[in-house]
Amino acid sequence: MHPAAAKWYDRRDFVFIEFLVEDSKDVNVNFDKAKFGFSCLSGTDNMKYSNEIDLFESIDQDGSKHRRTDRSILCCLRKAESGKSWPRLTKDKAKLNWLSVDFNNWKDWEDDSDEDLSNYDRFSEMMGNMGGEDDLPDLDGADDESADSDDEKMPDLE
């Protein structure tokens, strides 16, 4: 039995954990108030994965959910105390070699307005039509378009 590689990130009302297991089967996710458990088999080699985490803070078990895709299992943990930042996922400061921060989705939300209040609804909607990474919006090229349109507005200086 091995721990599955995972990435996590923090939001105002939720903590997201993505377990990077392809072709998973027999997925078992256990949301406990102060603990989180995950296990599954990998379909490619039937390797058994199991992770157990003593969480940094309490969660609302009933408000937490997960979704399996062909590439991973994404878990959404509803914080028991909304609006409280989690500097780490685990209760202890121990470094877990299978766990990393998902910097692509991480952001400092403490200074933000209430834009994340509907995050759970967006997550639920995303979970409903999630088919893989191709369904996610491409945020990398967002700035490129505005730079191009600025060039067109510049007067010709020749």
C-alpha atoms as one frame of an Amber mdcrd trajectory, in Angstrom:
protein
   0.000   0.000   0.000   1.362   3.412  -1.032   0.225   6.994  -0.474  -1.166
   8.595  -3.624   0.501  11.776  -4.864  -1.733  14.772  -4.146  -1.934  18.545
  -4.657  -3.986  20.908  -2.499  -5.065  24.550  -2.353  -6.961  26.802   0.022
 -10.033  28.955  -0.604 -12.251  31.062   1.659 -14.851  28.338   2.354 -13.132
  25.189   1.081  -9.898  23.263   0.815  -9.368  21.304  -2.395  -7.252  18.154
  -2.624  -6.589  16.346  -5.893  -5.230  12.795  -5.739  -3.272  12.061  -8.902
  -4.268   8.465  -9.604  -5.106   7.458 -13.172  -7.795   4.879 -13.922  -8.795
   4.612 -10.275 -11.361   2.134  -9.044 -12.824   1.167  -5.649 -12.432   4.804
  -4.561 -13.199   5.364  -0.887 -13.224   8.888   0.573 -13.893   9.391   4.264
 -14.686  12.902   5.487 -14.311  13.119   9.260 -14.462  16.283  11.368 -10.693
  16.498  11.938  -9.441  13.706   9.672  -9.576  12.884   6.013  -9.108   9.426
   4.509  -8.655   8.332   0.918  -8.024   4.965  -0.700  -8.359   3.398  -4.133
  -6.885   0.926  -6.565  -5.070   2.081  -9.675  -6.614   0.391 -12.704  -3.368
   0.199 -14.665  -1.440  -1.954 -12.164  -3.996  -2.592  -9.372  -1.700  -0.847
  -6.919  -3.464   0.040  -3.685  -3.191   3.660  -2.573  -4.144   4.955   0.846
  -3.768   8.392   2.450  -4.863   9.599   5.865  -4.551  13.218   6.917  -5.016
  14.840  10.316  -6.445  18.116   9.061  -5.217  21.589  10.038  -8.758  22.609
  11.091 -12.181  20.982  11.298 -14.351  20.409   8.250 -18.078  20.015   7.659
 -18.383  16.360   6.635 -21.857  16.777   5.120 -20.798  19.760   2.992 -17.714
  18.019   1.603 -17.691  15.957  -1.605 -15.457  14.291  -4.155 -15.464  13.440
  -7.851 -13.516  10.794  -9.719 -12.189  11.322 -13.245  -9.953   9.106 -15.389
  -6.923  11.113 -14.268  -7.562  11.945 -10.619  -9.951  12.189  -7.680 -10.792
  15.772  -6.719 -12.003  16.339  -3.151 -13.692  19.471  -1.895 -13.573  19.862
   1.902 -15.966  22.450   3.319 -14.306  24.334   6.160 -16.168  24.254   9.475
 -14.986  27.823  10.045 -15.454  29.740   6.810 -13.050  32.571   6.011 -10.160
  31.175   8.037  -6.963  30.653   6.081  -5.214  27.279   6.193  -1.448  27.824
   5.908  -1.070  24.062   5.509  -3.328  21.055   5.025  -2.084  19.005   7.955
  -2.375  19.499  11.693   1.338  18.780  12.160   4.046  20.716  10.377   5.639
  17.486   9.118   6.517  17.505   5.414   4.712  14.743   3.535   6.631  13.702
   0.422   3.415  12.770  -1.438   1.698  16.138  -0.817   2.388  19.415  -2.611
   0.738  22.796  -3.001  -1.231  23.309  -6.225   0.288  26.666  -7.183  -1.798
  26.844 -10.372  -4.945  27.206  -8.255  -3.496  28.865  -5.162  -4.276  32.518
  -4.489  -4.231  34.942  -1.587  -7.938  35.303  -1.010  -7.744  37.048   2.386
  -7.441  40.445   0.681 -10.187  39.692  -1.845 -13.785  40.793  -1.676 -16.579
  38.235  -1.458 -15.934  36.915  -4.975 -15.461  33.364  -3.703 -18.824  33.119
  -1.935 -20.267  31.165  -4.831 -17.165  28.954  -5.107 -19.063  25.931  -3.855
 -21.726  26.415  -6.520 -19.059  26.748  -9.203 -17.333  23.653  -7.860 -20.615
  21.725  -7.952 -21.219  22.872 -11.520 -17.653  22.020 -12.513 -18.014  18.605
 -10.926 -21.202  18.048 -12.898 -19.594  18.553 -16.289 -15.992  17.644 -15.545
 -14.462  15.472 -18.199 -10.813  16.209 -17.656  -8.394  19.079 -17.926  -9.655
  20.049 -21.370 -12.848  21.418 -19.833 -10.993  23.959 -17.720 -10.688  27.518
 -19.068  -7.321  28.533 -20.498  -6.173  31.319 -18.218  -2.589  31.421 -19.489
  -3.391  33.364 -22.659  -5.741  35.885 -21.024  -3.160  38.678 -20.904  -1.855
  38.056 -24.430  -5.040  39.220 -26.127  -5.103  42.576 -24.354  -1.449  43.144
 -25.301  -2.290  42.500 -28.965  -5.247  44.867 -28.942  -3.072  47.571 -27.347
  -0.635  47.264 -30.262  -3.431  47.899 -32.738  -4.485  51.087 -30.947  -0.957
  52.540 -30.932  -0.457  55.261 -33.554   2.114  54.622 -36.244   5.159  56.639
 -35.209   7.124  56.323 -38.461
